[in-house]
Amino acid sequence: MAGASVKVAVRVRPFNSRETNRNARCIIQMKDNTTCISNPKQPKDGAKNFTFDYSYWSHTTVEEPDFVSQEQVYKDIGEEMLLHAFEGYNVCIFAYGQTGGGKSYTMMGRQEPGQEGIIPQMCEDLFRRTGENTDPDLQYSVEVSYMEIYCERVRDLLNPSNPLRVREHPILGPYVEDLSKLAVTCFSDVHELMDAGNQARTVAATNMNETSSRSHAVFTIVFTQRRRDQMTGLDTEKVSKISLVDLAGSERADSSGAKGTRLKEGANINKSLTTLGKVISALAEMGCKKRKSDFIPYRDSVLTWLLKENLGGNSRTAMIAALSPADINYEETLSTLRYADRAKQIRCNAVINEDPNAKLIRELKEEVTRLRDLLFSQGLHELLVCVCVCSDVKSFYYRKQRR
């Protein structure tokens, strides 16, 4: 799993009321995994094509055969990342795009059947899978936290108080000191916490969006799997950190109509997203082996500092770029596509997060399987039987000695 690239999807939404009122024209086309954008001012220049892992056409109505639903987005991206979490990897999904592009809808969705976003679907799927466990030697625990980064300060959405401090652990990387981490035992517990956090999140109206998110939101799940190995009697543990990020919208001041406080918010949002762009570009160049960068500006913003492990570090990561289909948003949409195109070149170095006992047992079992297959391939079946008998006797003796 080490060295896997960031998985990238783009999703185009329907026209909003502002675009409809201005008789906007659709400049986005999609075919298979390719997304095509046309310049409305210079149509003769030809369209620009971008290829991603997924190109999601959600511009039309649900009834259209090519429409991509919330469920399909989760099935392609969220479910894969959840399976990686069960394997013991850290995972991250983040949504990027201009204000009103559909990021929050993709990540959180609405509380209506079929409208749930990736975050509630993943939480429900997580508890469904753990509830189906019938192994008495395997136990699960789940903890969640929810925070926002507003004007370069971190705020706990589950326990709003004074701004929190970001620190860096020498092994585990950046973390937020004193951030609430609440144990949950079912999806309804998570649902209540999500509702409370969403109500506490900083939003405001702009020309681009009536309920524009003025902060970056990070919903984190710490998923722990504990297993008792019957052969050795040892307890082993795997811990996965699932980071689900809804970024604030990128925007230009003249487009958003921002003034006063809104203008200051926009400046901070754009600063953090500009830093994110620099980090993505530097990591993409490293991924393409164009040059070896000795400096990635993670610490230039709180957002990129906290996403350090998810961008080029110990994580399996996916990015969803939310697109406006309208010609009036051509520049912003093209910028989003270029961000996404660079992000797919980033390579992360994910490893299974397990304690030394779990790692040793897993590696020994993998070696036993490899040797067993080798004996079979050489036709040494009788020797394999002797090995299995000796192993059983040794295991019996080991358990007896422990008693």
Short mmCIF file of C-alpha atoms in Angstrom, two decimals:
data_model
loop_
_atom_site.label_atom_id
_atom_site.label_comp_id
_atom_site.label_asym_id
_atom_site.label_seq_id
_atom_site.Cartn_x
_atom_site.Cartn_y
_atom_site.Cartn_z
CA MET A 1 0.00 0.00 0.00
CA ALA A 2 2.99 2.30 0.43
CA GLY A 3 3.46 4.89 -2.32
CA ALA A 4 -0.20 5.00 -3.44
CA SER A 5 -1.41 8.13 -5.25
CA VAL A 6 -4.12 10.42 -3.96
CA LYS A 7 -7.44 9.36 -5.49
CA VAL A 8 -9.17 12.29 -7.20
CA ALA A 9 -12.79 12.78 -8.27
CA VAL A 10 -14.59 15.81 -9.67
CA ARG A 11 -18.33 16.41 -9.40
CA VAL A 12 -20.45 18.97 -11.24
CA ARG A 13 -23.69 20.16 -9.63
CA PRO A 14 -26.92 21.54 -11.14
CA PHE A 15 -27.37 25.27 -11.78
CA ASN A 16 -28.26 27.21 -8.64
CA SER A 17 -30.88 29.98 -8.59
CA ARG A 18 -28.26 32.71 -9.14
CA GLU A 19 -26.97 31.01 -12.27
CA THR A 20 -30.45 30.24 -13.55
CA ASN A 21 -31.51 33.88 -13.11
CA ARG A 22 -28.52 34.99 -15.14
CA ASN A 23 -29.29 32.49 -17.92
CA ALA A 24 -25.99 30.73 -17.38
CA ARG A 25 -24.74 28.24 -19.94
CA CYS A 26 -23.16 24.88 -19.04
CA ILE A 27 -19.47 24.74 -19.95
CA ILE A 28 -18.71 21.31 -18.47
CA GLN A 29 -18.93 17.99 -20.28
CA MET A 30 -18.00 14.55 -18.98
CA LYS A 31 -17.35 11.23 -20.65
CA ASP A 32 -16.18 8.24 -18.64
CA ASN A 33 -13.38 9.61 -16.40
CA THR A 34 -12.66 12.67 -18.53
CA THR A 35 -13.92 16.16 -17.68
CA CYS A 36 -13.98 18.81 -20.41
CA ILE A 37 -14.31 22.58 -19.83
CA SER A 38 -14.94 25.18 -22.56
CA ASN A 39 -13.91 28.83 -22.41
CA PRO A 40 -17.12 30.83 -22.98
CA LYS A 41 -15.18 33.91 -24.13
CA GLN A 42 -12.87 32.09 -26.54
CA PRO A 43 -14.73 29.02 -27.82
CA LYS A 44 -12.38 28.72 -30.80
CA ASP A 45 -9.44 28.01 -28.53
CA GLY A 46 -10.86 24.56 -27.91
CA ALA A 47 -11.80 22.81 -24.71
CA LYS A 48 -9.44 21.68 -21.98
CA ASN A 49 -9.59 18.03 -20.96
CA PHE A 50 -8.73 16.56 -17.57
CA THR A 51 -8.70 12.89 -16.60
CA PHE A 52 -9.43 11.77 -13.04
CA ASP A 53 -10.24 8.57 -11.17
CA TYR A 54 -13.92 9.61 -11.28
CA SER A 55 -15.84 12.31 -13.15
CA TYR A 56 -19.29 12.62 -11.57
CA TRP A 57 -22.11 14.16 -13.61
CA SER A 58 -24.70 15.42 -11.10
CA HIS A 59 -25.84 18.37 -13.22
CA THR A 60 -29.10 16.87 -14.43
CA THR A 61 -32.05 15.43 -12.51
CA VAL A 62 -31.99 12.16 -10.58
CA GLU A 63 -34.16 10.54 -13.23
CA GLU A 64 -31.48 10.94 -15.93
CA PRO A 65 -29.48 7.74 -16.57
CA ASP A 66 -26.09 9.48 -16.31
CA PHE A 67 -26.85 11.25 -13.03
CA VAL A 68 -24.48 10.31 -10.17
CA SER A 69 -26.20 10.11 -6.79
CA GLN A 70 -24.93 10.65 -3.25
CA GLU A 71 -25.03 6.90 -2.75
CA GLN A 72 -22.84 6.26 -5.79
CA VAL A 73 -20.23 8.80 -4.68
CA TYR A 74 -20.03 7.11 -1.30
CA LYS A 75 -19.88 3.64 -2.84
CA ASP A 76 -16.94 4.59 -5.07
CA ILE A 77 -14.89 6.66 -2.63
CA GLY A 78 -16.25 6.45 0.92
CA GLU A 79 -16.63 2.68 1.00
CA GLU A 80 -13.12 2.12 -0.34
CA MET A 81 -11.64 4.41 2.29
CA LEU A 82 -13.64 2.72 5.04
CA LEU A 83 -12.28 -0.68 3.97
CA HIS A 84 -8.75 0.75 4.18
CA ALA A 85 -9.57 1.90 7.72
CA PHE A 86 -10.60 -1.66 8.63
CA GLU A 87 -7.21 -2.78 7.30
CA GLY A 88 -5.57 -0.40 9.77
CA TYR A 89 -4.67 2.55 7.55
CA ASN A 90 -5.29 6.24 8.24
CA VAL A 91 -7.64 7.65 5.61
CA CYS A 92 -8.76 11.12 4.53
CA ILE A 93 -11.40 12.50 2.18
CA PHE A 94 -11.47 16.24 1.52
CA ALA A 95 -13.74 18.34 -0.67
CA TYR A 96 -12.38 21.39 -2.48
CA GLY A 97 -14.00 24.01 -4.72
CA GLN A 98 -15.36 27.52 -4.95
CA THR A 99 -18.07 28.85 -2.66
CA GLY A 100 -21.40 27.25 -3.55
CA GLY A 101 -19.73 24.48 -5.55
CA GLY A 102 -21.41 21.64 -3.64
CA LYS A 103 -18.68 20.62 -1.20
CA SER A 104 -20.84 20.54 1.94
CA TYR A 105 -23.59 18.72 0.06
CA THR A 106 -21.14 16.02 -1.04
CA MET A 107 -19.54 15.65 2.40
CA MET A 108 -22.51 16.17 4.76
CA GLY A 109 -25.58 16.26 2.51
CA ARG A 110 -29.10 16.79 3.80
CA GLN A 111 -31.24 14.91 6.29
CA GLU A 112 -33.52 13.44 3.65
CA PRO A 113 -33.59 9.90 2.22
CA GLY A 114 -31.00 9.59 -0.53
CA GLN A 115 -29.50 13.02 0.24
CA GLU A 116 -27.02 12.00 2.96
CA GLY A 117 -23.39 12.87 2.25
CA ILE A 118 -20.20 10.88 2.64
CA ILE A 119 -19.77 11.59 6.37
CA PRO A 120 -23.15 10.26 7.63
CA GLN A 121 -23.08 7.37 5.14
CA MET A 122 -19.61 6.32 6.28
CA CYS A 123 -20.55 6.50 9.97
CA GLU A 124 -23.67 4.42 9.40
CA ASP A 125 -21.73 1.91 7.30
CA LEU A 126 -19.02 1.67 9.97
CA PHE A 127 -21.48 0.68 12.68
CA ARG A 128 -23.32 -1.68 10.33
CA ARG A 129 -20.08 -3.55 9.62
CA THR A 130 -18.96 -3.68 13.26
CA GLY A 131 -22.45 -4.86 14.23
CA GLU A 132 -22.11 -7.82 11.88
CA ASN A 133 -18.97 -9.03 13.66
CA THR A 134 -19.35 -12.55 15.10
CA ASP A 135 -15.72 -13.04 16.16
CA PRO A 136 -15.57 -13.18 20.00
CA ASP A 137 -11.85 -12.36 19.89
CA LEU A 138 -12.39 -9.07 18.04
CA GLN A 139 -13.68 -5.87 19.65
CA TYR A 140 -14.18 -2.38 18.26
CA SER A 141 -14.27 1.12 19.71
CA VAL A 142 -15.12 4.40 18.00
CA GLU A 143 -14.37 7.99 19.06
CA VAL A 144 -15.24 11.17 17.17
CA SER A 145 -14.18 14.81 17.17
CA TYR A 146 -15.39 17.78 15.14
CA MET A 147 -13.53 21.06 14.70
CA GLU A 148 -13.42 24.09 12.46
CA ILE A 149 -10.52 26.26 11.36
CA TYR A 150 -11.81 29.84 11.30
CA CYS A 151 -9.48 32.76 10.53
CA GLU A 152 -6.45 30.55 11.26
CA ARG A 153 -7.79 29.50 14.66
CA VAL A 154 -9.08 26.08 15.67
CA ARG A 155 -12.43 25.80 17.43
CA ASP A 156 -13.97 22.66 18.94
CA LEU A 157 -17.46 22.30 17.45
CA LEU A 158 -18.50 19.75 20.09
CA ASN A 159 -17.35 21.94 22.97
CA PRO A 160 -17.14 25.54 21.71
CA SER A 161 -14.75 27.53 23.87
CA ASN A 162 -11.56 29.48 23.47
CA PRO A 163 -9.38 28.77 20.40
CA LEU A 164 -7.30 25.61 20.72
CA ARG A 165 -3.60 25.19 20.05
CA VAL A 166 -2.03 23.00 17.37
CA ARG A 167 1.01 21.00 18.39
CA GLU A 168 3.13 18.33 16.72
CA HIS A 169 3.90 14.89 18.12
CA PRO A 170 7.32 13.56 17.02
CA ILE A 171 5.78 10.29 15.81
CA LEU A 172 2.04 10.88 15.31
CA GLY A 173 2.40 14.31 13.70
CA PRO A 174 0.25 17.46 14.17
CA TYR A 175 -2.69 17.37 16.57
CA VAL A 176 -5.03 19.79 18.35
CA GLU A 177 -4.40 20.03 22.08
CA ASP A 178 -7.49 19.54 24.31
CA LEU A 179 -9.81 18.78 21.38
CA SER A 180 -12.87 16.80 22.51
CA LYS A 181 -12.80 13.12 21.56
CA LEU A 182 -16.11 11.48 22.43
CA ALA A 183 -16.82 7.74 22.55
CA VAL A 184 -19.83 6.61 20.51
CA THR A 185 -21.49 3.21 20.32
CA CYS A 186 -24.04 3.62 17.53
CA PHE A 187 -24.88 5.79 14.53
CA SER A 188 -27.55 7.75 16.40
CA ASP A 189 -24.83 8.93 18.83
CA VAL A 190 -22.78 10.22 15.90
CA HIS A 191 -25.82 11.79 14.26
CA GLU A 192 -26.55 13.87 17.37
CA LEU A 193 -22.95 15.07 17.57
CA MET A 194 -22.88 15.94 13.87
CA ASP A 195 -26.05 18.01 14.25
CA ALA A 196 -24.62 19.86 17.25
CA GLY A 197 -21.36 20.53 15.44
CA ASN A 198 -23.06 21.71 12.25
CA GLN A 199 -25.17 24.19 14.20
CA ALA A 200 -22.03 25.59 15.83
CA ARG A 201 -20.16 25.98 12.55
CA THR A 202 -19.50 29.50 11.28
CA VAL A 203 -21.63 30.29 8.21
CA ALA A 204 -22.72 33.53 6.54
CA ALA A 205 -24.45 34.74 3.38
CA THR A 206 -22.41 35.91 0.39
CA ASN A 207 -23.37 36.69 -3.20
CA MET A 208 -22.16 33.22 -4.14
CA ASN A 209 -24.01 31.23 -1.48
CA GLU A 210 -26.75 32.06 1.03
CA THR A 211 -25.18 29.76 3.67
CA SER A 212 -21.51 29.95 2.79
CA SER A 213 -19.20 28.02 5.12
CA ARG A 214 -16.70 30.54 6.44
CA SER A 215 -14.46 27.90 7.97
CA HIS A 216 -12.77 24.61 7.15
CA ALA A 217 -14.47 21.74 9.02
CA VAL A 218 -12.75 18.49 9.99
CA PHE A 219 -14.78 15.53 11.27
CA THR A 220 -12.49 12.85 12.68
CA ILE A 221 -13.20 9.23 13.58
CA VAL A 222 -10.68 7.24 15.61
CA PHE A 223 -11.44 3.59 14.91
CA THR A 224 -9.75 0.99 17.15
CA GLN A 225 -9.76 -2.78 16.60
CA ARG A 226 -8.59 -5.04 19.43
CA ARG A 227 -8.00 -8.75 18.85
CA ARG A 228 -7.01 -11.57 21.19
CA ASP A 229 -4.71 -14.04 19.43
CA GLN A 230 -5.68 -17.49 20.74
CA MET A 231 -2.41 -19.13 19.77
CA THR A 232 -0.16 -16.72 21.69
CA GLY A 233 -2.67 -15.28 24.16
CA LEU A 234 -1.54 -11.77 23.22
CA ASP A 235 -3.85 -8.78 22.73
CA THR A 236 -3.18 -6.84 19.54
CA GLU A 237 -4.49 -3.48 18.40
CA LYS A 238 -4.93 -1.51 15.16
CA VAL A 239 -5.92 2.17 15.25
CA SER A 240 -7.15 4.07 12.20
CA LYS A 241 -7.76 7.80 11.99
CA ILE A 242 -10.47 8.77 9.50
CA SER A 243 -10.35 12.49 8.58
CA LEU A 244 -13.32 13.90 6.65
CA VAL A 245 -12.73 17.49 5.57
CA ASP A 246 -15.15 20.07 4.18
CA LEU A 247 -13.00 22.99 3.08
CA ALA A 248 -14.29 26.55 2.99
CA GLY A 249 -14.98 27.82 -0.51
CA SER A 250 -12.35 29.50 -2.61
CA GLU A 251 -13.60 32.85 -3.91
CA ARG A 252 -12.74 36.26 -5.28
CA ALA A 253 -13.83 39.32 -3.32
CA ASP A 254 -15.55 40.85 -6.35
CA SER A 255 -17.55 37.64 -6.94
CA SER A 256 -18.60 37.09 -3.33
CA GLY A 257 -19.51 40.72 -2.60
CA ALA A 258 -17.54 40.47 0.64
CA LYS A 259 -17.09 43.54 2.86
CA GLY A 260 -15.83 44.17 6.39
CA THR A 261 -15.78 40.96 8.44
CA ARG A 262 -16.69 38.83 5.42
CA LEU A 263 -13.77 40.31 3.48
CA LYS A 264 -11.36 39.46 6.33
CA GLU A 265 -12.76 35.93 6.49
CA GLY A 266 -12.32 35.57 2.75
CA ALA A 267 -8.71 36.75 2.99
CA ASN A 268 -7.94 34.09 5.63
CA ILE A 269 -9.76 31.41 3.64
CA ASN A 270 -7.85 32.30 0.49
CA LYS A 271 -4.55 32.40 2.40
CA SER A 272 -5.01 28.86 3.70
CA LEU A 273 -6.19 27.59 0.31
CA THR A 274 -3.26 29.30 -1.42
CA THR A 275 -0.93 27.52 1.00
CA LEU A 276 -2.77 24.27 0.28
CA GLY A 277 -2.13 24.88 -3.42
CA LYS A 278 1.59 25.41 -2.77
CA VAL A 279 1.77 22.20 -0.73
CA ILE A 280 -0.08 20.26 -3.42
CA SER A 281 2.20 21.65 -6.15
CA ALA A 282 5.37 20.83 -4.22
CA LEU A 283 4.20 17.30 -3.45
CA ALA A 284 3.02 16.78 -7.04
CA GLU A 285 6.46 17.72 -8.34
CA MET A 286 8.01 15.24 -5.94
CA GLY A 287 5.54 12.59 -7.14
CA CYS A 288 6.50 13.25 -10.76
CA LYS A 289 10.19 13.15 -9.76
CA LYS A 290 10.74 16.52 -11.45
CA ARG A 291 12.77 17.61 -8.48
CA LYS A 292 13.45 16.61 -4.93
CA SER A 293 11.91 19.24 -2.69
CA ASP A 294 13.55 19.75 0.66
CA PHE A 295 10.80 22.07 1.91
CA ILE A 296 7.02 21.67 1.93
CA PRO A 297 5.30 24.75 3.45
CA TYR A 298 2.94 22.80 5.72
CA ARG A 299 3.28 25.27 8.60
CA ASP A 300 2.35 28.32 6.54
CA SER A 301 -1.29 27.74 7.52
CA VAL A 302 -3.12 25.85 10.24
CA LEU A 303 -5.10 23.91 7.61
CA THR A 304 -2.06 22.46 5.82
CA TRP A 305 -0.28 21.82 9.11
CA LEU A 306 -3.17 19.66 10.33
CA LEU A 307 -3.44 17.92 6.94
CA LYS A 308 0.28 17.18 6.85
CA GLU A 309 -0.07 13.41 7.32
CA ASN A 310 -2.93 13.25 4.79
CA LEU A 311 -0.93 15.03 2.09
CA GLY A 312 2.08 12.94 1.24
CA GLY A 313 2.30 11.25 4.65
CA ASN A 314 0.87 8.24 6.46
CA SER A 315 -2.60 8.17 4.92
CA ARG A 316 -4.78 6.88 2.12
CA THR A 317 -6.30 10.07 0.74
CA ALA A 318 -9.05 11.07 -1.68
CA MET A 319 -9.96 14.52 -2.98
CA ILE A 320 -13.35 15.50 -4.38
CA ALA A 321 -13.37 18.71 -6.41
CA ALA A 322 -16.80 20.36 -6.52
CA LEU A 323 -17.52 22.20 -9.78
CA SER A 324 -19.99 24.85 -10.90
CA PRO A 325 -21.28 24.13 -14.43
CA ALA A 326 -21.89 27.82 -15.25
CA ASP A 327 -20.01 29.95 -17.78
CA ILE A 328 -20.02 32.86 -15.31
CA ASN A 329 -17.76 30.80 -13.03
CA TYR A 330 -15.31 29.70 -15.72
CA GLU A 331 -12.13 31.02 -14.07
CA GLU A 332 -12.91 29.54 -10.64
CA THR A 333 -13.92 26.19 -12.14
CA LEU A 334 -10.79 25.98 -14.28
CA SER A 335 -8.68 26.78 -11.21
CA THR A 336 -10.41 23.97 -9.27
CA LEU A 337 -9.72 21.50 -12.09
CA ARG A 338 -6.06 22.46 -12.12
CA TYR A 339 -5.86 21.96 -8.34
CA ALA A 340 -7.38 18.50 -8.76
CA ASP A 341 -5.07 17.65 -11.65
CA ARG A 342 -2.02 18.41 -9.51
CA ALA A 343 -3.40 16.56 -6.48
CA LYS A 344 -3.63 13.26 -8.36
CA GLN A 345 0.16 13.29 -8.72
CA ILE A 346 0.73 13.26 -4.95
CA ARG A 347 1.94 9.98 -3.52
CA CYS A 348 1.28 9.05 0.10
CA ASN A 349 3.18 6.50 2.19
CA ALA A 350 0.48 4.77 4.18
CA VAL A 351 1.34 2.04 6.68
CA ILE A 352 -0.87 -0.12 8.86
CA ASN A 353 -1.12 1.38 12.35
CA GLU A 354 -0.63 -1.62 14.59
CA ASP A 355 1.22 -2.36 17.80
CA PRO A 356 4.46 -4.38 17.66
CA ASN A 357 2.75 -7.62 18.81
CA ALA A 358 0.14 -7.36 16.05
CA LYS A 359 2.80 -6.64 13.45
CA LEU A 360 4.97 -9.58 14.55
CA ILE A 361 2.04 -12.02 14.57
CA ARG A 362 0.82 -10.81 11.17
CA GLU A 363 4.29 -11.09 9.62
CA LEU A 364 4.82 -14.59 11.05
CA LYS A 365 1.45 -15.76 9.73
CA GLU A 366 2.25 -14.30 6.31
CA GLU A 367 5.58 -16.14 6.35
CA VAL A 368 3.86 -19.43 7.31
CA THR A 369 1.42 -18.98 4.42
CA ARG A 370 4.26 -18.25 2.01
CA LEU A 371 6.22 -21.34 3.09
CA ARG A 372 3.09 -23.51 2.95
CA ASP A 373 2.43 -22.37 -0.63
CA LEU A 374 6.07 -23.03 -1.50
CA LEU A 375 5.89 -26.59 -0.16
CA PHE A 376 2.70 -27.25 -2.11
CA SER A 377 4.25 -25.89 -5.31
CA GLN A 378 7.24 -28.24 -4.83
CA GLY A 379 4.99 -31.22 -4.20
CA LEU A 380 6.23 -31.69 -0.63
CA HIS A 381 2.81 -32.39 0.85
CA GLU A 382 4.07 -34.95 3.38
CA LEU A 383 6.59 -32.51 4.81
CA LEU A 384 3.81 -29.93 5.15
CA VAL A 385 1.76 -32.38 7.25
CA CYS A 386 4.75 -32.94 9.55
CA VAL A 387 5.24 -29.17 9.91
CA CYS A 388 1.56 -28.69 10.81
CA VAL A 389 1.70 -31.48 13.45
CA CYS A 390 4.85 -30.00 15.00
CA SER A 391 3.25 -26.58 14.99
CA ASP A 392 0.16 -27.88 16.78
CA VAL A 393 2.31 -29.65 19.41
CA LYS A 394 4.39 -26.53 19.95
CA SER A 395 1.27 -24.37 20.23
CA PHE A 396 -0.25 -26.78 22.78
CA TYR A 397 2.97 -26.76 24.84
CA TYR A 398 3.18 -22.94 24.68
CA ARG A 399 -0.38 -22.49 25.95
CA LYS A 400 0.20 -25.04 28.72
CA GLN A 401 3.35 -23.20 29.85
CA ARG A 402 1.43 -19.89 30.00
CA ARG A 403 -1.12 -21.45 32.37
#
